[in-house]
mmCIF file of C-alpha atoms and ligand atoms in Angstrom:
data_model
loop_
_atom_site.group_PDB
_atom_site.id
_atom_site.type_symbol
_atom_site.label_atom_id
_atom_site.label_comp_id
_atom_site.label_asym_id
_atom_site.label_seq_id
_atom_site.Cartn_x
_atom_site.Cartn_y
_atom_site.Cartn_z
ATOM 1 C CA MET A 186 0.000 0.000 0.000
ATOM 2 C CA VAL A 187 1.202 3.529 -0.743
ATOM 3 C CA LYS A 188 2.171 5.313 2.454
ATOM 4 C CA LYS A 189 2.207 8.978 3.294
ATOM 5 C CA THR A 190 5.044 9.560 5.706
ATOM 6 C CA VAL A 191 5.707 12.334 8.174
ATOM 7 C CA THR A 192 9.024 11.401 9.762
ATOM 8 C CA ALA A 193 9.705 12.106 13.412
ATOM 9 C CA ALA A 194 12.532 14.445 12.371
ATOM 10 C CA SER A 195 10.330 16.476 10.064
ATOM 11 C CA ALA A 196 7.643 16.629 12.751
ATOM 12 C CA VAL A 197 10.206 18.134 15.143
ATOM 13 C CA LEU A 198 11.274 20.639 12.493
ATOM 14 C CA MET A 199 7.652 21.488 11.756
ATOM 15 C CA CYS A 200 7.097 22.077 15.449
ATOM 16 C CA ALA A 201 10.167 24.274 15.740
ATOM 17 C CA ALA A 202 9.075 26.311 12.738
ATOM 18 C CA ALA A 203 5.622 26.813 14.201
ATOM 19 C CA PHE A 204 6.730 26.948 17.823
ATOM 20 C CA SER A 205 3.687 28.758 19.132
ATOM 21 C CA ALA A 206 1.486 25.909 17.873
ATOM 22 C CA CYS A 207 3.312 23.330 19.970
ATOM 23 C CA GLY A 208 2.493 23.711 23.624
ATOM 24 C CA SER A 209 4.133 20.599 25.046
ATOM 25 C CA ASP A 210 7.022 18.218 24.447
ATOM 26 C CA ASP A 211 4.876 15.665 22.607
ATOM 27 C CA GLY A 212 3.700 18.315 20.146
ATOM 28 C CA SER A 213 0.189 18.547 21.544
ATOM 29 C CA SER A 214 -1.270 21.865 22.597
ATOM 30 C CA GLY A 215 -4.288 20.997 24.786
ATOM 31 C CA LYS A 216 -4.610 21.116 28.540
ATOM 32 C CA ASP A 217 -2.520 18.399 30.260
ATOM 33 C CA GLY A 218 -0.758 17.785 26.968
ATOM 34 C CA GLU A 219 -3.912 16.529 25.217
ATOM 35 C CA ILE A 220 -3.990 16.522 21.429
ATOM 36 C CA VAL A 221 -6.458 19.153 20.180
ATOM 37 C CA MET A 222 -8.499 18.216 17.108
ATOM 38 C CA GLY A 223 -10.612 20.697 15.153
ATOM 39 C CA PHE A 224 -13.421 18.794 13.432
ATOM 40 C CA ALA A 225 -15.542 20.488 10.742
ATOM 41 C CA GLN A 226 -18.680 18.384 10.291
ATOM 42 C CA VAL A 227 -20.968 18.572 7.238
ATOM 43 C CA GLY A 228 -24.169 19.156 9.195
ATOM 44 C CA ALA A 229 -26.986 17.130 10.732
ATOM 45 C CA GLU A 230 -28.788 16.258 7.505
ATOM 46 C CA SER A 231 -29.382 12.551 8.102
ATOM 47 C CA GLY A 232 -29.530 9.726 10.636
ATOM 48 C CA TRP A 233 -26.140 8.634 9.303
ATOM 49 C CA ARG A 234 -24.627 12.038 10.086
ATOM 50 C CA THR A 235 -26.004 12.014 13.642
ATOM 51 C CA ALA A 236 -24.476 8.571 14.242
ATOM 52 C CA ASN A 237 -21.168 9.771 12.742
ATOM 53 C CA THR A 238 -21.082 12.858 14.987
ATOM 54 C CA ASP A 239 -21.893 10.778 18.093
ATOM 55 C CA SER A 240 -19.132 8.327 17.179
ATOM 56 C CA ILE A 241 -16.535 11.104 16.745
ATOM 57 C CA LYS A 242 -17.442 12.824 20.024
ATOM 58 C CA ALA A 243 -17.453 9.566 22.027
ATOM 59 C CA SER A 244 -14.186 8.330 20.505
ATOM 60 C CA ALA A 245 -12.409 11.659 21.106
ATOM 61 C CA GLU A 246 -13.373 11.529 24.764
ATOM 62 C CA ALA A 247 -12.301 7.902 25.103
ATOM 63 C CA ALA A 248 -8.966 8.640 23.397
ATOM 64 C CA GLY A 249 -8.247 11.706 25.546
ATOM 65 C CA ILE A 250 -8.352 14.036 22.551
ATOM 66 C CA GLU A 251 -9.769 17.530 23.070
ATOM 67 C CA LEU A 252 -12.358 18.053 20.334
ATOM 68 C CA LYS A 253 -13.371 21.393 18.874
ATOM 69 C CA PHE A 254 -16.500 20.624 16.850
ATOM 70 C CA SER A 255 -18.415 22.703 14.312
ATOM 71 C CA ASP A 256 -21.527 22.003 12.214
ATOM 72 C CA ALA A 257 -21.416 23.584 8.730
ATOM 73 C CA GLN A 258 -25.133 23.161 8.035
ATOM 74 C CA GLN A 259 -24.236 21.651 4.646
ATOM 75 C CA LYS A 260 -22.542 24.870 3.459
ATOM 76 C CA GLN A 261 -18.980 24.797 2.132
ATOM 77 C CA GLU A 262 -18.335 28.421 3.175
ATOM 78 C CA ASN A 263 -19.150 27.535 6.803
ATOM 79 C CA GLN A 264 -16.740 24.614 6.695
ATOM 80 C CA ILE A 265 -13.972 26.779 5.254
ATOM 81 C CA GLN A 266 -14.606 29.355 7.980
ATOM 82 C CA ALA A 267 -14.418 26.647 10.662
ATOM 83 C CA ILE A 268 -11.129 25.304 9.264
ATOM 84 C CA ARG A 269 -9.657 28.840 9.198
ATOM 85 C CA SER A 270 -10.690 29.310 12.812
ATOM 86 C CA TYR A 271 -8.986 26.002 13.771
ATOM 87 C CA ILE A 272 -5.825 27.219 12.029
ATOM 88 C CA GLN A 273 -5.959 30.462 14.024
ATOM 89 C CA GLN A 274 -6.493 28.516 17.238
ATOM 90 C CA LYS A 275 -3.387 26.447 16.378
ATOM 91 C CA VAL A 276 -5.022 23.074 16.920
ATOM 92 C CA ASP A 277 -2.777 19.997 16.551
ATOM 93 C CA VAL A 278 -4.797 18.334 13.806
ATOM 94 C CA ILE A 279 -7.784 19.208 11.637
ATOM 95 C CA ALA A 280 -10.281 16.585 10.462
ATOM 96 C CA PHE A 281 -13.251 17.193 8.229
ATOM 97 C CA SER A 282 -15.824 15.598 5.985
ATOM 98 C CA PRO A 283 -16.029 17.876 2.930
ATOM 99 C CA VAL A 284 -19.566 18.910 1.945
ATOM 100 C CA VAL A 285 -18.539 18.911 -1.720
ATOM 101 C CA GLU A 286 -15.459 17.575 -3.521
ATOM 102 C CA THR A 287 -13.957 20.704 -5.056
ATOM 103 C CA GLY A 288 -12.796 24.134 -3.872
ATOM 104 C CA TRP A 289 -10.565 23.162 -0.935
ATOM 105 C CA ASP A 290 -7.036 23.853 -2.149
ATOM 106 C CA ALA A 291 -6.711 27.398 -0.778
ATOM 107 C CA VAL A 292 -7.772 26.622 2.788
ATOM 108 C CA LEU A 293 -5.814 23.357 2.842
ATOM 109 C CA GLN A 294 -2.711 25.259 1.708
ATOM 110 C CA GLU A 295 -3.245 27.605 4.665
ATOM 111 C CA ALA A 296 -3.341 24.610 7.031
ATOM 112 C CA LYS A 297 -0.211 23.213 5.415
ATOM 113 C CA ALA A 298 1.586 26.556 5.763
ATOM 114 C CA ALA A 299 0.665 26.549 9.454
ATOM 115 C CA ASN A 300 2.063 22.983 9.756
ATOM 116 C CA ILE A 301 -1.284 21.603 10.878
ATOM 117 C CA PRO A 302 -1.942 18.128 9.468
ATOM 118 C CA VAL A 303 -5.356 17.457 7.915
ATOM 119 C CA ILE A 304 -7.268 14.161 7.888
ATOM 120 C CA LEU A 305 -10.183 13.649 5.499
ATOM 121 C CA THR A 306 -12.947 11.523 6.913
ATOM 122 C CA ASP A 307 -16.081 10.085 5.291
ATOM 123 C CA ARG A 308 -15.806 12.163 2.069
ATOM 124 C CA ALA A 309 -12.844 12.917 -0.175
ATOM 125 C CA VAL A 310 -11.724 16.129 -1.873
ATOM 126 C CA ASP A 311 -10.986 16.354 -5.580
ATOM 127 C CA SER A 312 -7.526 17.934 -5.603
ATOM 128 C CA GLU A 313 -4.416 17.128 -7.598
ATOM 129 C CA ASP A 314 -2.251 18.033 -4.620
ATOM 130 C CA THR A 315 -2.446 15.026 -2.306
ATOM 131 C CA SER A 316 0.183 16.584 -0.026
ATOM 132 C CA LEU A 317 -2.607 18.804 1.351
ATOM 133 C CA TYR A 318 -3.898 15.983 3.584
ATOM 134 C CA GLU A 319 -2.364 13.035 5.421
ATOM 135 C CA THR A 320 -4.933 10.352 4.824
ATOM 136 C CA PHE A 321 -8.545 9.687 3.855
ATOM 137 C CA LEU A 322 -10.672 7.437 6.078
ATOM 138 C CA GLY A 323 -14.064 6.436 4.691
ATOM 139 C CA SER A 324 -16.232 4.258 2.474
ATOM 140 C CA ASP A 325 -15.802 3.287 -1.158
ATOM 141 C CA PHE A 326 -18.875 5.104 -2.491
ATOM 142 C CA VAL A 327 -18.480 3.804 -6.047
ATOM 143 C CA LEU A 328 -18.605 0.259 -4.684
ATOM 144 C CA GLU A 329 -21.753 1.126 -2.710
ATOM 145 C CA GLY A 330 -23.471 2.291 -5.907
ATOM 146 C CA GLU A 331 -22.311 -0.847 -7.706
ATOM 147 C CA LYS A 332 -23.761 -3.081 -4.980
ATOM 148 C CA ALA A 333 -27.124 -1.294 -5.324
ATOM 149 C CA GLY A 334 -27.077 -1.736 -9.112
ATOM 150 C CA GLU A 335 -25.986 -5.383 -8.927
ATOM 151 C CA TRP A 336 -28.910 -6.194 -6.633
ATOM 152 C CA LEU A 337 -31.283 -4.635 -9.147
ATOM 153 C CA VAL A 338 -29.760 -6.622 -12.018
ATOM 154 C CA GLU A 339 -30.095 -9.837 -9.971
ATOM 155 C CA ASN A 340 -33.699 -8.990 -9.049
ATOM 156 C CA ALA A 341 -34.702 -7.549 -12.432
ATOM 157 C CA ALA A 342 -37.564 -9.982 -13.008
ATOM 158 C CA ASP A 343 -39.307 -8.956 -9.759
ATOM 159 C CA SER A 344 -38.532 -5.277 -10.278
ATOM 160 C CA ASP A 345 -40.490 -4.796 -13.508
ATOM 161 C CA VAL A 346 -43.493 -3.930 -11.380
ATOM 162 C CA ASP A 347 -45.824 -2.808 -14.181
ATOM 163 C CA GLY A 348 -44.737 -5.734 -16.387
ATOM 164 C CA ASP A 349 -44.000 -3.596 -19.442
ATOM 165 C CA GLY A 350 -40.602 -5.174 -20.064
ATOM 166 C CA ASP A 351 -38.652 -2.093 -18.980
ATOM 167 C CA ILE A 352 -37.407 -1.273 -15.501
ATOM 168 C CA ASN A 353 -37.932 2.433 -15.023
ATOM 169 C CA VAL A 354 -35.673 3.740 -12.217
ATOM 170 C CA VAL A 355 -35.777 7.194 -10.643
ATOM 171 C CA GLN A 356 -32.762 8.336 -8.654
ATOM 172 C CA LEU A 357 -32.732 10.549 -5.555
ATOM 173 C CA GLU A 358 -29.245 12.017 -5.546
ATOM 174 C CA GLY A 359 -27.294 13.239 -2.544
ATOM 175 C CA THR A 360 -25.971 16.788 -2.269
ATOM 176 C CA THR A 361 -24.841 18.080 -5.664
ATOM 177 C CA GLY A 362 -21.058 17.936 -5.921
ATOM 178 C CA ALA A 363 -20.633 15.694 -2.851
ATOM 179 C CA ALA A 364 -18.417 12.635 -3.239
ATOM 180 C CA PRO A 365 -21.116 10.105 -2.212
ATOM 181 C CA ALA A 366 -23.607 11.603 -4.692
ATOM 182 C CA ILE A 367 -21.127 11.559 -7.582
ATOM 183 C CA ASP A 368 -19.664 8.132 -6.806
ATOM 184 C CA ARG A 369 -22.877 6.269 -5.950
ATOM 185 C CA ALA A 370 -24.485 7.486 -9.183
ATOM 186 C CA GLU A 371 -21.401 6.355 -11.116
ATOM 187 C CA GLY A 372 -21.260 2.909 -9.462
ATOM 188 C CA PHE A 373 -24.994 2.324 -9.946
ATOM 189 C CA ALA A 374 -24.900 3.389 -13.616
ATOM 190 C CA SER A 375 -22.004 1.060 -14.380
ATOM 191 C CA ALA A 376 -23.650 -1.934 -12.655
ATOM 192 C CA ILE A 377 -27.023 -1.592 -14.429
ATOM 193 C CA GLU A 378 -25.275 -1.567 -17.820
ATOM 194 C CA ALA A 379 -25.392 -5.357 -17.454
ATOM 195 C CA ASP A 380 -29.149 -5.338 -18.183
ATOM 196 C CA SER A 381 -30.420 -3.202 -21.054
ATOM 197 C CA SER A 382 -34.000 -3.316 -19.740
ATOM 198 C CA ILE A 383 -32.939 -1.162 -16.737
ATOM 199 C CA SER A 384 -32.608 2.598 -17.177
ATOM 200 C CA VAL A 385 -32.660 5.744 -15.024
ATOM 201 C CA SER A 386 -35.419 8.007 -16.379
ATOM 202 C CA ALA A 387 -35.070 10.860 -13.874
ATOM 203 C CA SER A 388 -32.435 11.904 -11.365
ATOM 204 C CA GLN A 389 -32.539 14.865 -9.019
ATOM 205 C CA THR A 390 -30.954 15.934 -5.742
ATOM 206 C CA GLY A 391 -32.809 15.561 -2.452
ATOM 207 C CA ASP A 392 -29.739 16.876 -0.577
ATOM 208 C CA PHE A 393 -29.503 13.726 1.592
ATOM 209 C CA THR A 394 -32.530 14.871 3.658
ATOM 210 C CA ARG A 395 -35.899 13.228 4.327
ATOM 211 C CA ASP A 396 -37.806 16.347 3.282
ATOM 212 C CA GLY A 397 -35.747 16.668 0.106
ATOM 213 C CA GLY A 398 -36.415 13.013 -0.780
ATOM 214 C CA LYS A 399 -40.146 13.448 -0.189
ATOM 215 C CA GLN A 400 -40.450 16.587 -2.313
ATOM 216 C CA VAL A 401 -38.456 15.212 -5.245
ATOM 217 C CA MET A 402 -40.384 11.928 -5.138
ATOM 218 C CA GLU A 403 -43.688 13.831 -5.201
ATOM 219 C CA SER A 404 -42.605 15.612 -8.365
ATOM 220 C CA PHE A 405 -41.395 12.340 -9.943
ATOM 221 C CA LEU A 406 -44.758 10.697 -9.174
ATOM 222 C CA ASN A 407 -46.687 13.618 -10.650
ATOM 223 C CA ALA A 408 -44.670 13.475 -13.851
ATOM 224 C CA ASP A 409 -44.521 9.706 -14.403
ATOM 225 C CA LYS A 410 -47.002 6.920 -13.579
ATOM 226 C CA SER A 411 -44.696 4.095 -14.672
ATOM 227 C CA ILE A 412 -41.942 4.230 -12.022
ATOM 228 C CA ASP A 413 -40.784 0.732 -11.048
ATOM 229 C CA VAL A 414 -37.796 1.465 -8.793
ATOM 230 C CA VAL A 415 -36.352 4.263 -6.629
ATOM 231 C CA PHE A 416 -32.616 4.343 -6.008
ATOM 232 C CA ALA A 417 -32.035 6.774 -3.128
ATOM 233 C CA HIS A 418 -28.458 7.733 -2.262
ATOM 234 C CA ASN A 419 -29.302 7.472 1.443
ATOM 235 C CA ASP A 420 -31.905 6.038 3.810
ATOM 236 C CA ASP A 421 -33.334 9.419 4.759
ATOM 237 C CA MET A 422 -34.260 10.311 1.174
ATOM 238 C CA GLY A 423 -35.671 6.783 0.756
ATOM 239 C CA LEU A 424 -37.806 7.318 3.870
ATOM 240 C CA GLY A 425 -39.042 10.623 2.430
ATOM 241 C CA ALA A 426 -39.871 8.805 -0.817
ATOM 242 C CA ILE A 427 -41.901 6.241 1.157
ATOM 243 C CA GLU A 428 -44.032 9.079 2.561
ATOM 244 C CA ALA A 429 -44.629 10.457 -0.955
ATOM 245 C CA ILE A 430 -45.459 7.008 -2.370
ATOM 246 C CA GLU A 431 -47.939 6.277 0.436
ATOM 247 C CA ALA A 432 -49.530 9.719 0.017
ATOM 248 C CA ALA A 433 -50.029 8.867 -3.673
ATOM 249 C CA GLY A 434 -51.994 5.748 -2.621
ATOM 250 C CA LEU A 435 -49.248 3.302 -3.602
ATOM 251 C CA GLU A 436 -47.483 0.644 -1.555
ATOM 252 C CA PRO A 437 -43.714 1.232 -1.124
ATOM 253 C CA GLY A 438 -41.655 -1.930 -1.582
ATOM 254 C CA LYS A 439 -44.398 -3.514 -3.736
ATOM 255 C CA ASP A 440 -45.858 -1.010 -6.226
ATOM 256 C CA ILE A 441 -42.493 0.726 -6.346
ATOM 257 C CA LYS A 442 -39.279 -1.031 -5.263
ATOM 258 C CA ILE A 443 -36.838 0.980 -3.153
ATOM 259 C CA ILE A 444 -33.063 0.625 -2.839
ATOM 260 C CA THR A 445 -31.125 2.870 -0.427
ATOM 261 C CA VAL A 446 -27.666 3.316 1.110
ATOM 262 C CA ASP A 447 -26.672 3.661 4.817
ATOM 263 C CA ALA A 448 -28.528 1.048 6.949
ATOM 264 C CA VAL A 449 -29.368 3.345 9.860
ATOM 265 C CA LYS A 450 -32.027 2.103 12.285
ATOM 266 C CA ASP A 451 -34.983 3.887 10.619
ATOM 267 C CA GLY A 452 -33.936 2.542 7.229
ATOM 268 C CA MET A 453 -33.450 -0.986 8.586
ATOM 269 C CA THR A 454 -36.886 -0.818 10.256
ATOM 270 C CA ALA A 455 -38.517 0.141 6.936
ATOM 271 C CA LEU A 456 -36.549 -2.661 5.231
ATOM 272 C CA SER A 457 -37.756 -5.259 7.725
ATOM 273 C CA GLU A 458 -41.328 -3.958 7.291
ATOM 274 C CA GLY A 459 -41.072 -4.532 3.529
ATOM 275 C CA LYS A 460 -41.207 -0.819 2.590
ATOM 276 C CA ILE A 461 -37.595 -0.821 1.366
ATOM 277 C CA ASN A 462 -36.279 -3.761 -0.684
ATOM 278 C CA PHE A 463 -32.490 -3.577 -0.274
ATOM 279 C CA ILE A 464 -29.970 -1.451 1.648
ATOM 280 C CA VAL A 465 -26.256 -1.068 1.009
ATOM 281 C CA GLU A 466 -24.450 -0.325 4.260
ATOM 282 C CA CYS A 467 -22.363 2.832 4.738
ATOM 283 C CA ASN A 468 -20.706 2.691 8.141
ATOM 284 C CA PRO A 469 -20.784 5.979 10.123
ATOM 285 C CA LEU A 470 -18.822 4.669 13.123
ATOM 286 C CA LEU A 471 -15.497 6.183 12.100
ATOM 287 C CA GLY A 472 -14.576 7.783 15.439
ATOM 288 C CA ASP A 473 -12.135 5.188 16.843
ATOM 289 C CA GLN A 474 -10.165 4.850 13.601
ATOM 290 C CA LEU A 475 -10.060 8.630 13.212
ATOM 291 C CA MET A 476 -8.622 9.180 16.711
ATOM 292 C CA GLU A 477 -6.030 6.451 16.135
ATOM 293 C CA LEU A 478 -4.944 8.096 12.877
ATOM 294 C CA ALA A 479 -4.870 11.526 14.539
ATOM 295 C CA LYS A 480 -2.522 10.312 17.274
ATOM 296 C CA LYS A 481 -0.186 8.803 14.694
ATOM 297 C CA VAL A 482 -0.195 11.870 12.470
ATOM 298 C CA VAL A 483 0.510 14.225 15.388
ATOM 299 C CA ALA A 484 3.335 11.929 16.549
ATOM 300 C CA GLY A 485 4.842 12.030 13.061
ATOM 301 C CA GLU A 486 4.193 8.332 12.451
ATOM 302 C CA GLU A 487 3.478 6.740 9.102
ATOM 303 C CA VAL A 488 -0.203 6.391 8.107
ATOM 304 C CA PRO A 489 -1.792 4.741 5.062
ATOM 305 C CA GLU A 490 -2.860 7.122 2.313
ATOM 306 C CA ARG A 491 -6.354 5.548 2.249
ATOM 307 C CA VAL A 492 -8.283 3.636 4.915
ATOM 308 C CA VAL A 493 -11.414 2.007 3.467
ATOM 309 C CA THR A 494 -14.339 1.173 5.746
ATOM 310 C CA GLU A 495 -15.646 -2.406 5.659
ATOM 311 C CA GLU A 496 -19.326 -2.650 4.793
ATOM 312 C CA THR A 497 -22.040 -5.147 3.932
ATOM 313 C CA THR A 498 -25.549 -5.179 2.406
ATOM 314 C CA PHE A 499 -28.978 -6.104 3.819
ATOM 315 C CA THR A 500 -32.014 -7.856 2.372
ATOM 316 C CA GLN A 501 -35.399 -7.657 4.129
ATOM 317 C CA GLU A 502 -34.777 -10.995 5.878
ATOM 318 C CA GLN A 503 -31.296 -9.957 7.040
ATOM 319 C CA ALA A 504 -32.631 -6.637 8.370
ATOM 320 C CA THR A 505 -35.224 -8.461 10.467
ATOM 321 C CA GLU A 506 -32.482 -10.667 11.951
ATOM 322 C CA VAL A 507 -30.156 -7.832 13.010
ATOM 323 C CA LEU A 508 -32.600 -5.011 13.772
ATOM 324 C CA ALA A 509 -32.821 -5.527 17.547
ATOM 325 C CA ASP A 510 -29.029 -5.170 17.891
ATOM 326 C CA ARG A 511 -28.633 -2.235 15.517
ATOM 327 C CA LYS A 512 -26.907 0.527 17.498
ATOM 328 C CA TYR A 513 -27.738 3.539 15.321
HETATM 329 O O1 AHR B 1231 -21.134 11.001 3.285
HETATM 330 C C1 AHR B 1231 -21.971 10.001 3.759
HETATM 331 C C2 AHR B 1231 -23.378 10.306 3.412
HETATM 332 O O2 AHR B 1231 -23.733 11.565 3.941
HETATM 333 C C3 AHR B 1231 -24.421 9.352 3.954
HETATM 334 O O3 AHR B 1231 -24.746 8.316 3.091
HETATM 335 C C4 AHR B 1231 -25.587 10.262 4.079
HETATM 336 O O4 AHR B 1231 -26.650 9.736 4.804
HETATM 337 C C5 AHR B 1231 -24.956 11.457 4.648
HETATM 338 O O5 AHR B 1231 -25.716 12.555 4.721
#
């Protein structure tokens, strides 16, 4: 595996160059020598995000890392402002989950100039300069989209709900420009190429929220009476779509099949009730791995360039089996 290396010697030099940022011998600047992490979160748009935030806060406390946390309310400018404030506060390490993929180079160069290492978590940035961050911890979103598409190809016969020979899919996209929206759409599109009867007839953003999913689904239903399948880029939008489908007098999971990504408790409940047909897991519990990486990065140790989260998929039967133990 390719490694990004910050040697102990260069860490010492970095600390000397930015002496005011280094409050103790181990390079950390918090009270009692704690590492201080500035974390710029996307927002609170979904059940997944809430579970991710809880995981980061709990893991920071358990690891003895002082956490400065901000919620960007899904706005890139708020995240950039938060990162600039962490640079000014001379935190030891910055971690963030970028709302969108592009437009980060300037602020990341500022962090680099201040010798503050950056860890990307959950979502990646699209930058040619990979020296602007130490590592990226998170899911393979393309693979998630592929898993969703492969399930549909395998279940094509059952998914032609109106029996017209074509499987008419509508897609509820995540936030425009966000890595999971771009990559899940790409993975899904490549997987369904295996069956020419499957096609995406409409695709629109619901911004990863339940309300957004409901509103977009209402407009899809008004425009088209022959929808067979919904592919929602997360559970929350799928749950919003269920509300719209029920309000239109149709039965979700039967009259219209639903595939989502995440596997949070509300999504898994709907799956076990038969309202969703298949969920691809996206694991939000990244806190422990993030804190481990942060300690290594601050200590100048070697970290992998990419840490991919392990994930599975759930059918209705599997959801029923695991629901009682689902933690989030
Ligand atoms: O980046 C992860 C995605 O963001 C999750 O799938 C979604 O629920 C969240 O809002």
